[in-house]
GROMACS .gro file of C-alpha atoms in nm:
model
  487
    1MET     CA    1  21.455   9.721  23.297
    2PRO     CA    2  21.632   9.874  23.600
    3PRO     CA    3  21.867  10.172  23.542
    4ALA     CA    4  22.199  10.068  23.400
    5GLN     CA    5  22.503  10.075  23.625
    6LEU     CA    6  22.726  10.357  23.507
    7ILE     CA    7  23.105  10.349  23.481
    8GLU     CA    8  23.284  10.679  23.416
    9ALA     CA    9  23.611  10.684  23.222
   10ASP     CA   10  23.815  10.911  23.000
   11LEU     CA   11  23.852  10.641  22.734
   12ALA     CA   12  23.638  10.335  22.668
   13VAL     CA   13  23.830  10.074  22.467
   14VAL     CA   14  23.641   9.781  22.317
   15GLY     CA   15  23.850   9.473  22.241
   16ALA     CA   16  24.149   9.320  22.419
   17GLY     CA   17  24.363   9.213  22.127
   18ALA     CA   18  24.696   9.376  22.045
   19ALA     CA   19  24.533   9.702  21.934
   20GLY     CA   20  24.299   9.734  22.231
   21LEU     CA   21  24.559   9.643  22.492
   22PHE     CA   22  24.820   9.884  22.359
   23THR     CA   23  24.561  10.160  22.322
   24ALA     CA   24  24.451  10.112  22.684
   25ILE     CA   25  24.811  10.118  22.808
   26SER     CA   26  24.890  10.427  22.599
   27GLY     CA   27  24.590  10.606  22.744
   28ALA     CA   28  24.667  10.507  23.102
   29ARG     CA   29  25.029  10.618  23.069
   30ALA     CA   30  24.904  10.955  22.949
   31GLY     CA   31  24.700  10.985  23.269
   32ALA     CA   32  24.362  10.862  23.147
   33ARG     CA   33  24.111  10.650  23.331
   34VAL     CA   34  24.039  10.364  23.090
   35ALA     CA   35  23.754  10.112  23.077
   36LEU     CA   36  23.853   9.810  22.867
   37VAL     CA   37  23.566   9.590  22.746
   38SER     CA   38  23.673   9.237  22.654
   39ALA     CA   39  23.445   8.961  22.528
   40THR     CA   40  23.702   8.703  22.640
   41PRO     CA   41  23.938   8.678  22.936
   42LEU     CA   42  24.258   8.874  22.880
   43ALA     CA   43  24.515   8.703  22.654
   44GLU     CA   44  24.248   8.496  22.476
   45SER     CA   45  24.181   8.732  22.186
   46ALA     CA   46  24.237   8.659  21.818
   47SER     CA   47  24.570   8.844  21.842
   48TYR     CA   48  24.691   8.567  22.073
   49TRP     CA   49  24.711   8.339  21.768
   50ALA     CA   50  24.881   8.588  21.538
   51GLN     CA   51  25.191   8.432  21.380
   52GLY     CA   52  25.316   8.732  21.187
   53GLY     CA   53  25.544   8.992  21.337
   54LEU     CA   54  25.581   9.369  21.328
   55ALA     CA   55  25.703   9.531  21.010
   56ALA     CA   56  25.947   9.810  21.095
   57ALA     CA   57  26.247   9.959  20.914
   58ILE     CA   58  26.504   9.890  21.184
   59ALA     CA   59  26.796   9.729  20.997
   60PHE     CA   60  27.092   9.947  20.900
   61ASP     CA   61  27.032   9.875  20.529
   62ASP     CA   62  26.659   9.954  20.548
   63SER     CA   63  26.461  10.279  20.574
   64PRO     CA   64  26.104  10.401  20.628
   65GLN     CA   65  26.106  10.519  20.267
   66ARG     CA   66  26.187  10.170  20.143
   67HIS     CA   67  25.915  10.026  20.368
   68LEU     CA   68  25.676  10.285  20.226
   69GLU     CA   69  25.759  10.190  19.869
   70ASP     CA   70  25.689   9.823  19.944
   71THR     CA   71  25.359   9.910  20.110
   72ILE     CA   72  25.248  10.117  19.812
   73ALA     CA   73  25.351   9.847  19.563
   74ALA     CA   74  25.156   9.579  19.751
   75GLY     CA   75  24.845   9.800  19.781
   76ARG     CA   76  24.780   9.803  19.404
   77GLY     CA   77  24.723  10.174  19.356
   78ALA     CA   78  24.482  10.215  19.646
   79VAL     CA   79  24.710  10.298  19.940
   80ARG     CA   80  24.642  10.624  20.123
   81LEU     CA   81  24.989  10.773  20.111
   82SER     CA   82  24.960  10.979  20.429
   83ALA     CA   83  24.852  10.674  20.635
   84ALA     CA   84  25.135  10.463  20.498
   85GLU     CA   85  25.386  10.739  20.572
   86VAL     CA   86  25.268  10.749  20.934
   87LEU     CA   87  25.299  10.373  20.974
   88CYS     CA   88  25.644  10.345  20.815
   89ALA     CA   89  25.784  10.644  21.006
   90GLU     CA   90  25.647  10.547  21.350
   91SER     CA   91  25.664  10.166  21.360
   92PRO     CA   92  26.034  10.152  21.468
   93ALA     CA   93  25.952  10.363  21.774
   94ARG     CA   94  25.657  10.139  21.861
   95VAL     CA   95  25.884   9.831  21.851
   96LEU     CA   96  26.107  10.012  22.099
   97ASP     CA   97  25.802  10.093  22.314
   98LEU     CA   98  25.709   9.725  22.325
   99GLU     CA   99  26.061   9.628  22.427
  100ARG     CA  100  26.042   9.881  22.711
  101LEU     CA  101  25.709   9.726  22.812
  102GLY     CA  102  25.882   9.391  22.847
  103VAL     CA  103  25.814   9.220  22.512
  104ARG     CA  104  26.118   9.011  22.423
  105PHE     CA  105  26.172   8.998  22.049
  106ASP     CA  106  26.388   8.733  21.886
  107ALA     CA  107  26.755   8.828  21.871
  108ASP     CA  108  27.063   8.695  21.693
  109ARG     CA  109  27.380   8.579  21.866
  110ARG     CA  110  27.499   8.938  21.900
  111GLY     CA  111  27.180   9.047  22.073
  112ARG     CA  112  27.042   9.240  21.778
  113LEU     CA  113  26.685   9.191  21.656
  114ALA     CA  114  26.661   8.887  21.429
  115LEU     CA  115  26.455   9.034  21.147
  116GLY     CA  116  26.259   8.810  20.911
  117LEU     CA  117  26.166   8.841  20.544
  118GLU     CA  118  25.807   8.806  20.419
  119GLY     CA  119  25.625   8.840  20.089
  120GLY     CA  120  25.629   9.182  19.926
  121HIS     CA  121  25.912   9.315  20.146
  122SER     CA  122  26.240   9.413  19.982
  123ALA     CA  123  26.436   9.383  20.308
  124ARG     CA  124  26.439   9.187  20.631
  125ARG     CA  125  26.222   9.401  20.858
  126ILE     CA  126  25.985   9.167  21.046
  127ALA     CA  127  26.040   9.154  21.423
  128HIS     CA  128  25.913   8.830  21.578
  129ALA     CA  129  25.878   8.712  21.936
  130GLY     CA  130  25.914   8.339  21.981
  131GLY     CA  131  25.925   8.277  21.607
  132SER     CA  132  25.565   8.227  21.498
  133ALA     CA  133  25.433   8.289  21.852
  134THR     CA  134  25.450   8.670  21.827
  135GLY     CA  135  25.081   8.726  21.901
  136ARG     CA  136  25.100   8.502  22.206
  137ARG     CA  137  25.408   8.675  22.348
  138VAL     CA  138  25.285   9.028  22.286
  139THR     CA  139  24.927   8.984  22.411
  140ARG     CA  140  25.043   8.789  22.717
  141GLN     CA  141  25.280   9.067  22.822
  142LEU     CA  142  25.040   9.351  22.745
  143SER     CA  143  24.755   9.167  22.923
  144ALA     CA  144  24.968   9.138  23.237
  145LEU     CA  145  25.042   9.511  23.229
  146VAL     CA  146  24.676   9.597  23.178
  147ALA     CA  147  24.570   9.373  23.466
  148GLU     CA  148  24.817   9.545  23.700
  149ASP     CA  149  24.742   9.905  23.599
  150PRO     CA  150  24.515  10.080  23.853
  151ARG     CA  151  24.400  10.327  23.588
  152ILE     CA  152  24.250  10.052  23.370
  153GLU     CA  153  23.923   9.885  23.468
  154VAL     CA  154  23.878   9.561  23.276
  155LEU     CA  155  23.525   9.441  23.202
  156GLU     CA  156  23.586   9.079  23.104
  157ARG     CA  157  23.330   8.850  22.937
  158ARG     CA  158  23.122   9.148  22.831
  159ARG     CA  159  23.045   9.280  22.487
  160ALA     CA  160  22.962   9.629  22.369
  161ALA     CA  161  22.606   9.588  22.245
  162GLY     CA  162  22.545   9.947  22.138
  163LEU     CA  163  22.702  10.292  22.126
  164TRP     CA  164  22.555  10.574  22.330
  165THR     CA  165  22.521  10.895  22.129
  166VAL     CA  166  22.409  11.241  22.238
  167ASP     CA  167  22.357  11.530  21.993
  168GLY     CA  168  22.546  11.352  21.715
  169ARG     CA  169  22.845  11.263  21.933
  170CYS     CA  170  22.946  10.929  22.084
  171ALA     CA  171  22.920  10.963  22.461
  172GLY     CA  172  22.992  10.605  22.563
  173LEU     CA  173  22.860  10.254  22.519
  174VAL     CA  174  22.620  10.002  22.666
  175CYS     CA  175  22.732   9.645  22.733
  176ASP     CA  176  22.528   9.333  22.676
  177ASP     CA  177  22.451   9.311  23.050
  178GLY     CA  178  22.300   9.662  23.048
  179ARG     CA  179  22.598   9.826  23.217
  180ALA     CA  180  22.691  10.159  23.059
  181VAL     CA  181  23.029  10.328  23.020
  182ALA     CA  182  23.038  10.707  22.985
  183SER     CA  183  23.359  10.837  22.829
  184ARG     CA  184  23.527  11.125  22.650
  185ALA     CA  185  23.600  10.890  22.357
  186VAL     CA  186  23.513  10.533  22.258
  187ILE     CA  187  23.786  10.342  22.076
  188LEU     CA  188  23.681  10.026  21.893
  189ALA     CA  189  23.949   9.758  21.855
  190THR     CA  190  23.718   9.468  21.779
  191GLY     CA  191  23.907   9.293  21.501
  192GLY     CA  192  23.804   9.188  21.154
  193ALA     CA  193  23.532   8.994  20.974
  194ALA     CA  194  23.706   8.703  20.801
  195ALA     CA  195  23.503   8.445  20.995
  196LEU     CA  196  23.200   8.550  20.790
  197TRP     CA  197  23.355   8.338  20.512
  198ALA     CA  198  23.321   7.959  20.529
  199ARG     CA  199  23.695   7.896  20.493
  200THR     CA  200  23.896   8.123  20.719
  201THR     CA  201  24.209   8.149  20.929
  202ASN     CA  202  24.021   8.349  21.193
  203PRO     CA  203  23.849   8.240  21.516
  204PRO     CA  204  23.467   8.220  21.511
  205GLY     CA  205  23.420   8.559  21.676
  206ALA     CA  206  23.578   8.758  21.391
  207ILE     CA  207  23.246   8.855  21.232
  208GLY     CA  208  23.278   9.233  21.212
  209ALA     CA  209  23.077   9.311  21.525
  210GLY     CA  210  23.253   9.645  21.573
  211LEU     CA  211  23.174   9.749  21.218
  212VAL     CA  212  22.805   9.680  21.274
  213LEU     CA  213  22.812   9.875  21.604
  214ALA     CA  214  22.976  10.176  21.441
  215HIS     CA  215  22.754  10.180  21.132
  216HIS     CA  216  22.437  10.140  21.339
  217ALA     CA  217  22.542  10.445  21.542
  218GLY     CA  218  22.608  10.655  21.230
  219ALA     CA  219  22.971  10.598  21.127
  220ALA     CA  220  23.081  10.537  20.770
  221LEU     CA  221  23.248  10.211  20.662
  222ALA     CA  222  23.492  10.174  20.373
  223ASP     CA  223  23.652   9.917  20.139
  224LEU     CA  224  23.442   9.624  20.262
  225GLU     CA  225  23.496   9.443  19.932
  226LEU     CA  226  23.869   9.409  20.003
  227MET     CA  227  23.912   9.083  20.193
  228GLN     CA  228  24.264   8.941  20.180
  229PHE     CA  229  24.291   8.565  20.135
  230HIS     CA  230  24.600   8.413  20.294
  231PRO     CA  231  24.769   8.170  20.053
  232THR     CA  232  24.880   7.904  20.301
  233ALA     CA  233  24.603   7.783  20.530
  234VAL     CA  234  24.617   7.412  20.611
  235VAL     CA  235  24.367   7.187  20.435
  236MET     CA  236  24.240   6.913  20.665
  237ALA     CA  237  23.872   6.860  20.603
  238ASP     CA  238  23.826   6.607  20.882
  239GLY     CA  239  24.028   6.785  21.150
  240ALA     CA  240  24.030   7.091  21.373
  241LEU     CA  241  24.347   7.211  21.200
  242ASP     CA  242  24.162   7.305  20.880
  243GLY     CA  243  24.228   7.674  20.817
  244PHE     CA  244  24.532   7.686  21.047
  245LEU     CA  245  24.758   7.957  20.910
  246VAL     CA  246  25.115   7.868  20.821
  247THR     CA  247  25.294   8.199  20.853
  248GLU     CA  248  25.437   8.366  20.546
  249ALA     CA  249  25.769   8.385  20.728
  250VAL     CA  250  25.836   8.017  20.654
  251ARG     CA  251  25.849   8.108  20.286
  252GLY     CA  252  26.086   8.389  20.374
  253GLU     CA  253  26.313   8.121  20.519
  254GLY     CA  254  26.300   7.903  20.208
  255ALA     CA  255  25.975   7.703  20.210
  256LYS     CA  256  25.844   7.628  19.860
  257LEU     CA  257  25.497   7.588  19.711
  258LEU     CA  258  25.465   7.279  19.492
  259ASP     CA  259  25.211   7.133  19.254
  260GLY     CA  260  25.294   6.786  19.131
  261GLY     CA  261  25.640   6.831  19.275
  262GLU     CA  262  25.705   7.150  19.073
  263ARG     CA  263  25.730   7.509  19.191
  264PHE     CA  264  25.469   7.726  19.020
  265VAL     CA  265  25.482   8.069  19.187
  266ASP     CA  266  25.724   8.314  19.343
  267GLU     CA  267  25.658   8.236  19.707
  268LEU     CA  268  25.751   8.587  19.817
  269ALA     CA  269  25.523   8.774  19.577
  270PRO     CA  270  25.244   8.979  19.742
  271ARG     CA  271  24.965   8.773  19.891
  272ASP     CA  272  24.703   8.840  19.627
  273GLU     CA  273  24.932   8.700  19.357
  274VAL     CA  274  25.028   8.389  19.552
  275ALA     CA  275  24.671   8.315  19.663
  276ARG     CA  276  24.533   8.344  19.310
  277ALA     CA  277  24.815   8.132  19.168
  278ILE     CA  278  24.726   7.854  19.412
  279GLU     CA  279  24.353   7.890  19.349
  280THR     CA  280  24.407   7.873  18.972
  281ARG     CA  281  24.617   7.557  19.000
  282LEU     CA  282  24.360   7.389  19.222
  283ARG     CA  283  24.075   7.480  18.989
  284GLU     CA  284  24.263   7.344  18.688
  285SER     CA  285  24.376   7.022  18.855
  286GLY     CA  286  24.079   6.952  19.079
  287ALA     CA  287  24.319   6.891  19.368
  288PRO     CA  288  24.207   7.000  19.717
  289ALA     CA  289  24.541   7.158  19.810
  290ALA     CA  290  24.883   7.271  19.697
  291MET     CA  291  25.183   7.142  19.890
  292LEU     CA  292  25.406   7.356  20.109
  293ASP     CA  293  25.757   7.213  20.137
  294MET     CA  294  25.911   7.316  20.470
  295ARG     CA  295  26.168   7.036  20.483
  296GLU     CA  296  26.464   7.273  20.441
  297VAL     CA  297  26.337   7.519  20.705
  298ASP     CA  298  26.483   7.504  21.057
  299PRO     CA  299  26.194   7.381  21.278
  300GLY     CA  300  26.337   7.577  21.567
  301ARG     CA  301  26.253   7.904  21.393
  302PHE     CA  302  25.879   7.828  21.400
  303PRO     CA  303  25.804   7.618  21.710
  304ASN     CA  304  25.435   7.713  21.721
  305VAL     CA  305  25.370   7.612  21.358
  306VAL     CA  306  25.579   7.296  21.371
  307GLY     CA  307  25.438   7.185  21.705
  308THR     CA  308  25.078   7.238  21.594
  309LEU     CA  309  25.132   7.048  21.269
  310ARG     CA  310  25.300   6.758  21.447
  311ARG     CA  311  25.018   6.730  21.700
  312ALA     CA  312  24.781   6.700  21.403
  313GLY     CA  313  24.990   6.421  21.250
  314ILE     CA  314  25.197   6.618  20.997
  315ASP     CA  315  25.574   6.639  21.045
  316PRO     CA  316  25.683   6.932  20.825
  317ALA     CA  317  26.048   6.831  20.862
  318ARG     CA  318  25.970   6.515  20.661
  319GLU     CA  319  25.632   6.568  20.493
  320LEU     CA  320  25.467   6.819  20.265
  321VAL     CA  321  25.190   7.033  20.417
  322PRO     CA  322  24.858   7.062  20.224
  323VAL     CA  323  24.753   7.427  20.195
  324ALA     CA  324  24.502   7.645  20.012
  325PRO     CA  325  24.383   8.007  20.044
  326ALA     CA  326  24.141   8.115  20.318
  327ALA     CA  327  23.979   8.445  20.417
  328HIS     CA  328  24.225   8.615  20.646
  329TYR     CA  329  24.223   8.996  20.678
  330LEU     CA  330  23.974   9.271  20.596
  331MET     CA  331  24.151   9.575  20.449
  332GLY     CA  332  23.826   9.770  20.490
  333GLY     CA  333  23.644   9.867  20.807
  334ILE     CA  334  23.534  10.177  20.995
  335ALA     CA  335  23.655  10.476  20.794
  336THR     CA  336  23.908  10.676  20.999
  337ASP     CA  337  24.155  10.958  20.968
  338LEU     CA  338  24.523  10.953  21.065
  339HIS     CA  339  24.437  10.980  21.435
  340ALA     CA  340  24.183  10.694  21.415
  341ARG     CA  341  23.880  10.927  21.429
  342SER     CA  342  23.569  10.790  21.262
  343THR     CA  343  23.307  11.005  21.089
  344LEU     CA  344  23.106  10.999  21.416
  345ALA     CA  345  23.249  11.249  21.664
  346GLY     CA  346  23.390  11.083  21.974
  347LEU     CA  347  23.422  10.742  21.808
  348TYR     CA  348  23.760  10.598  21.709
  349ALA     CA  349  23.870  10.268  21.557
  350VAL     CA  350  24.208  10.095  21.548
  351GLY     CA  351  24.345   9.766  21.419
  352GLU     CA  352  24.163   9.546  21.174
  353CYS     CA  353  23.820   9.696  21.242
  354ALA     CA  354  23.949  10.031  21.111
  355CYS     CA  355  24.014  10.149  20.757
  356THR     CA  356  24.273  10.424  20.730
  357GLY     CA  357  24.345  10.336  20.367
  358LEU     CA  358  24.691  10.216  20.473
  359HIS     CA  359  24.660   9.871  20.318
  360GLY     CA  360  24.505   9.973  19.989
  361ALA     CA  361  24.372   9.672  19.800
  362ASN     CA  362  24.626   9.422  19.931
  363ARG     CA  363  24.787   9.433  20.276
  364LEU     CA  364  25.164   9.402  20.295
  365ALA     CA  365  25.255   9.117  20.530
  366SER     CA  366  25.302   9.215  20.898
  367ASN     CA  367  25.194   9.576  20.849
  368SER     CA  368  24.876   9.496  21.041
  369LEU     CA  369  25.039   9.430  21.379
  370SER     CA  370  25.249   9.745  21.343
  371GLU     CA  371  24.928   9.932  21.260
  372CYS     CA  372  24.775   9.824  21.593
  373PHE     CA  373  25.049   9.997  21.789
  374VAL     CA  374  25.106  10.302  21.569
  375PHE     CA  375  24.740  10.399  21.543
  376GLY     CA  376  24.646  10.267  21.889
  377ARG     CA  377  24.878  10.521  22.048
  378ARG     CA  378  24.750  10.795  21.817
  379ALA     CA  379  24.389  10.711  21.904
  380ALA     CA  380  24.450  10.722  22.278
  381LEU     CA  381  24.621  11.061  22.265
  382ALA     CA  382  24.366  11.211  22.025
  383GLY     CA  383  24.075  11.080  22.232
  384LEU     CA  384  24.207  11.256  22.539
  385ASP     CA  385  24.194  11.584  22.350
  386ASP     CA  386  23.822  11.545  22.282
  387PRO     CA  387  23.581  11.757  22.487
  388PRO     CA  388  23.357  11.568  22.728
  389ALA     CA  389  23.030  11.469  22.566
  390ALA     CA  390  22.706  11.614  22.693
  391ARG     CA  391  22.494  11.338  22.842
  392GLY     CA  392  22.212  11.257  23.076
  393ALA     CA  393  22.109  10.918  23.205
  394PRO     CA  394  22.248  10.623  23.008
  395PRO     CA  395  22.006  10.474  22.756
  396PRO     CA  396  21.853  10.130  22.806
  397LEU     CA  397  22.012   9.848  22.612
  398ASP     CA  398  21.710   9.791  22.390
  399ARG     CA  399  21.727  10.149  22.263
  400VAL     CA  400  22.087  10.139  22.137
  401ALA     CA  401  22.161   9.773  22.065
  402ALA     CA  402  22.297   9.714  21.715
  403PRO     CA  403  22.181   9.416  21.506
  404GLY     CA  404  22.435   9.155  21.610
  405ALA     CA  405  22.328   8.859  21.401
  406ARG     CA  406  22.583   8.580  21.396
  407PRO     CA  407  22.625   8.433  21.048
  408GLU     CA  408  22.432   8.120  20.962
  409PRO     CA  409  22.626   7.838  20.789
  410ALA     CA  410  22.436   7.918  20.470
  411THR     CA  411  22.556   8.279  20.486
  412ARG     CA  412  22.918   8.175  20.535
  413ASP     CA  413  22.896   7.928  20.248
  414ALA     CA  414  22.735   8.187  20.021
  415LEU     CA  415  23.000   8.449  20.100
  416TRP     CA  416  23.280   8.204  20.023
  417ARG     CA  417  23.111   8.091  19.701
  418LEU     CA  418  22.992   8.430  19.573
  419ALA     CA  419  23.252   8.671  19.716
  420GLY     CA  420  23.562   8.455  19.744
  421LEU     CA  421  23.888   8.500  19.557
  422GLU     CA  422  23.681   8.567  19.244
  423ARG     CA  423  23.333   8.713  19.222
  424ASP     CA  424  23.090   8.852  18.963
  425GLY     CA  425  22.788   9.076  18.947
  426ALA     CA  426  22.527   8.801  18.948
  427GLY     CA  427  22.662   8.638  19.263
  428LEU     CA  428  22.709   8.969  19.441
  429ARG     CA  429  22.355   9.076  19.363
  430GLU     CA  430  22.238   8.752  19.522
  431LEU     CA  431  22.435   8.837  19.836
  432THR     CA  432  22.266   9.177  19.869
  433GLY     CA  433  21.959   8.988  19.990
  434ASP     CA  434  22.140   8.803  20.270
  435VAL     CA  435  22.000   8.820  20.623
  436HIS     CA  436  22.329   8.943  20.773
  437PRO     CA  437  22.360   9.325  20.764
  438LEU     CA  438  22.737   9.332  20.711
  439VAL     CA  439  22.722   9.076  20.430
  440ARG     CA  440  22.476   9.299  20.246
  441LEU     CA  441  22.717   9.593  20.278
  442ILE     CA  442  23.012   9.382  20.162
  443ALA     CA  443  22.815   9.278  19.854
  444ALA     CA  444  22.711   9.637  19.781
  445CYS     CA  445  23.073   9.762  19.794
  446ALA     CA  446  23.193   9.473  19.578
  447LEU     CA  447  22.920   9.544  19.322
  448ALA     CA  448  23.017   9.911  19.311
  449ARG     CA  449  23.384   9.833  19.236
  450GLU     CA  450  23.356   9.735  18.870
  451GLU     CA  451  23.720   9.642  18.822
  452SER     CA  452  23.979   9.394  18.947
  453ARG     CA  453  24.230   9.533  19.195
  454GLY     CA  454  24.440   9.352  19.453
  455ALA     CA  455  24.225   9.120  19.662
  456HIS     CA  456  23.910   9.213  19.466
  457ARG     CA  457  23.887   9.008  19.145
  458ARG     CA  458  23.575   9.043  18.928
  459ARG     CA  459  23.532   8.782  18.655
  460ASP     CA  460  23.304   9.024  18.470
  461PHE     CA  461  23.547   9.318  18.511
  462PRO     CA  462  23.890   9.152  18.489
  463ASP     CA  463  24.094   9.469  18.433
  464LEU     CA  464  24.211   9.740  18.668
  465ASP     CA  465  24.035  10.074  18.610
  466PRO     CA  466  24.289  10.360  18.642
  467ALA     CA  467  24.003  10.596  18.719
  468ARG     CA  468  23.966  10.415  19.052
  469ASP     CA  469  24.329  10.470  19.159
  470LEU     CA  470  24.348  10.600  19.519
  471GLU     CA  471  23.968  10.575  19.557
  472HIS     CA  472  23.785  10.405  19.842
  473ALA     CA  473  23.432  10.266  19.842
  474VAL     CA  474  23.267  10.445  20.135
  475VAL     CA  475  22.921  10.356  20.265
  476HIS     CA  476  22.739  10.595  20.498
  477PRO     CA  477  22.434  10.472  20.691
  478GLY     CA  478  22.128  10.448  20.470
  479GLU     CA  479  22.322  10.531  20.153
  480ALA     CA  480  22.467  10.339  19.861
  481PRO     CA  481  22.848  10.310  19.845
  482ARG     CA  482  23.028  10.600  19.680
  483PHE     CA  483  23.391  10.639  19.586
  484GLU     CA  484  23.601  10.894  19.769
  485ARG     CA  485  23.962  10.999  19.728
  486TRP     CA  486  24.126  11.041  20.069
  487GLU     CA  487  24.404  11.297  20.100
   0.00000   0.00000   0.00000
């Protein structure tokens, strides 16, 4: 293999979703040279499809403390308080940053932000852009800024295949074409892993590739057993719309969940409660879906959702929408501190691929997009404070490449069946023999957590164990998961 072409940068950012784009911009505006590695063309990431908004205590009758209390309540006794305090205190400023960068959030007739209400929130604090098209609006604007910034070199249609380490420190990365990037810090913003499950709201690429990269290089992962299942994903077995997420915000505007024409759950309860209530009803009745009644919701508030449903033959202004839970968001990921540092020096992680402990065992709606911007900025600034890594010639791809196995259909089916909304020891032990390396780690963490908490529901351990409050299942390379309490 010929010597790899070398790109030198202060920061190497992997992933061009909301977290990666904002991290790259934050670094460039602080004077850094940034290399941004994107598997897709800009503005085609998973964030493009995000329907939720940004949770931020902006309203006059709201406060960061109230936002914090809601986050802690949703997280079922597993929220890392310091991480939640950072998010709730800094998210209003990040909304302002985005406005200054040209993102136009929805406003009322007086020009003030039109804040929405979602499950688990005690106040209207969700900022949207274009109703349910927030991801599209934000990533489109940030992508344009990245493309125009002379300090940011974009490597499109390339993937980080391995991390380059020297003397126990991350010194850069090697792409799948053999090209290497040498940097002061590498910041992973590669998204989640919900597409490992057979039924999911995520695009096919959300298979935890960044987690595998980080773990292969020596970083610890945490809370892999905590997959959040979104309650309202469309059920359409014979169509491409199956798994399409109907944003929680429609329930904040009055949409109801029905079974046999009757309401059966508080639609604005935290997601784990709503998802399990639907799953229980479907198991008892044998029906394929519950029905979401959006007929009293103004279609103009959610043009993306309504338009997509109508193109698929469902008019939510006149018809009920069939929905059921689907794998949606991984609360776990690469274990990081409050500045997004992983346990491997020089390596950072932000967004869904990271685990700060912020979300606990059940993510509060719309905290995830705010997390991208709060911790993306922190990662960029902290990375610039790192010393340059010692390095020689870049390593060949075959020496650093992480196992990047894409999941087989049998793996996805097994994960949905054995580690879905409910799981037990026998099924999880079966999963520990799966061919996919991340699935084996997910099963190991789920086996270790012998209790039911938030998104993790064990049939054989149905009760919450108070001894596990504030503890996180951490798995270091080559070791079994162990529980740690993060301060």
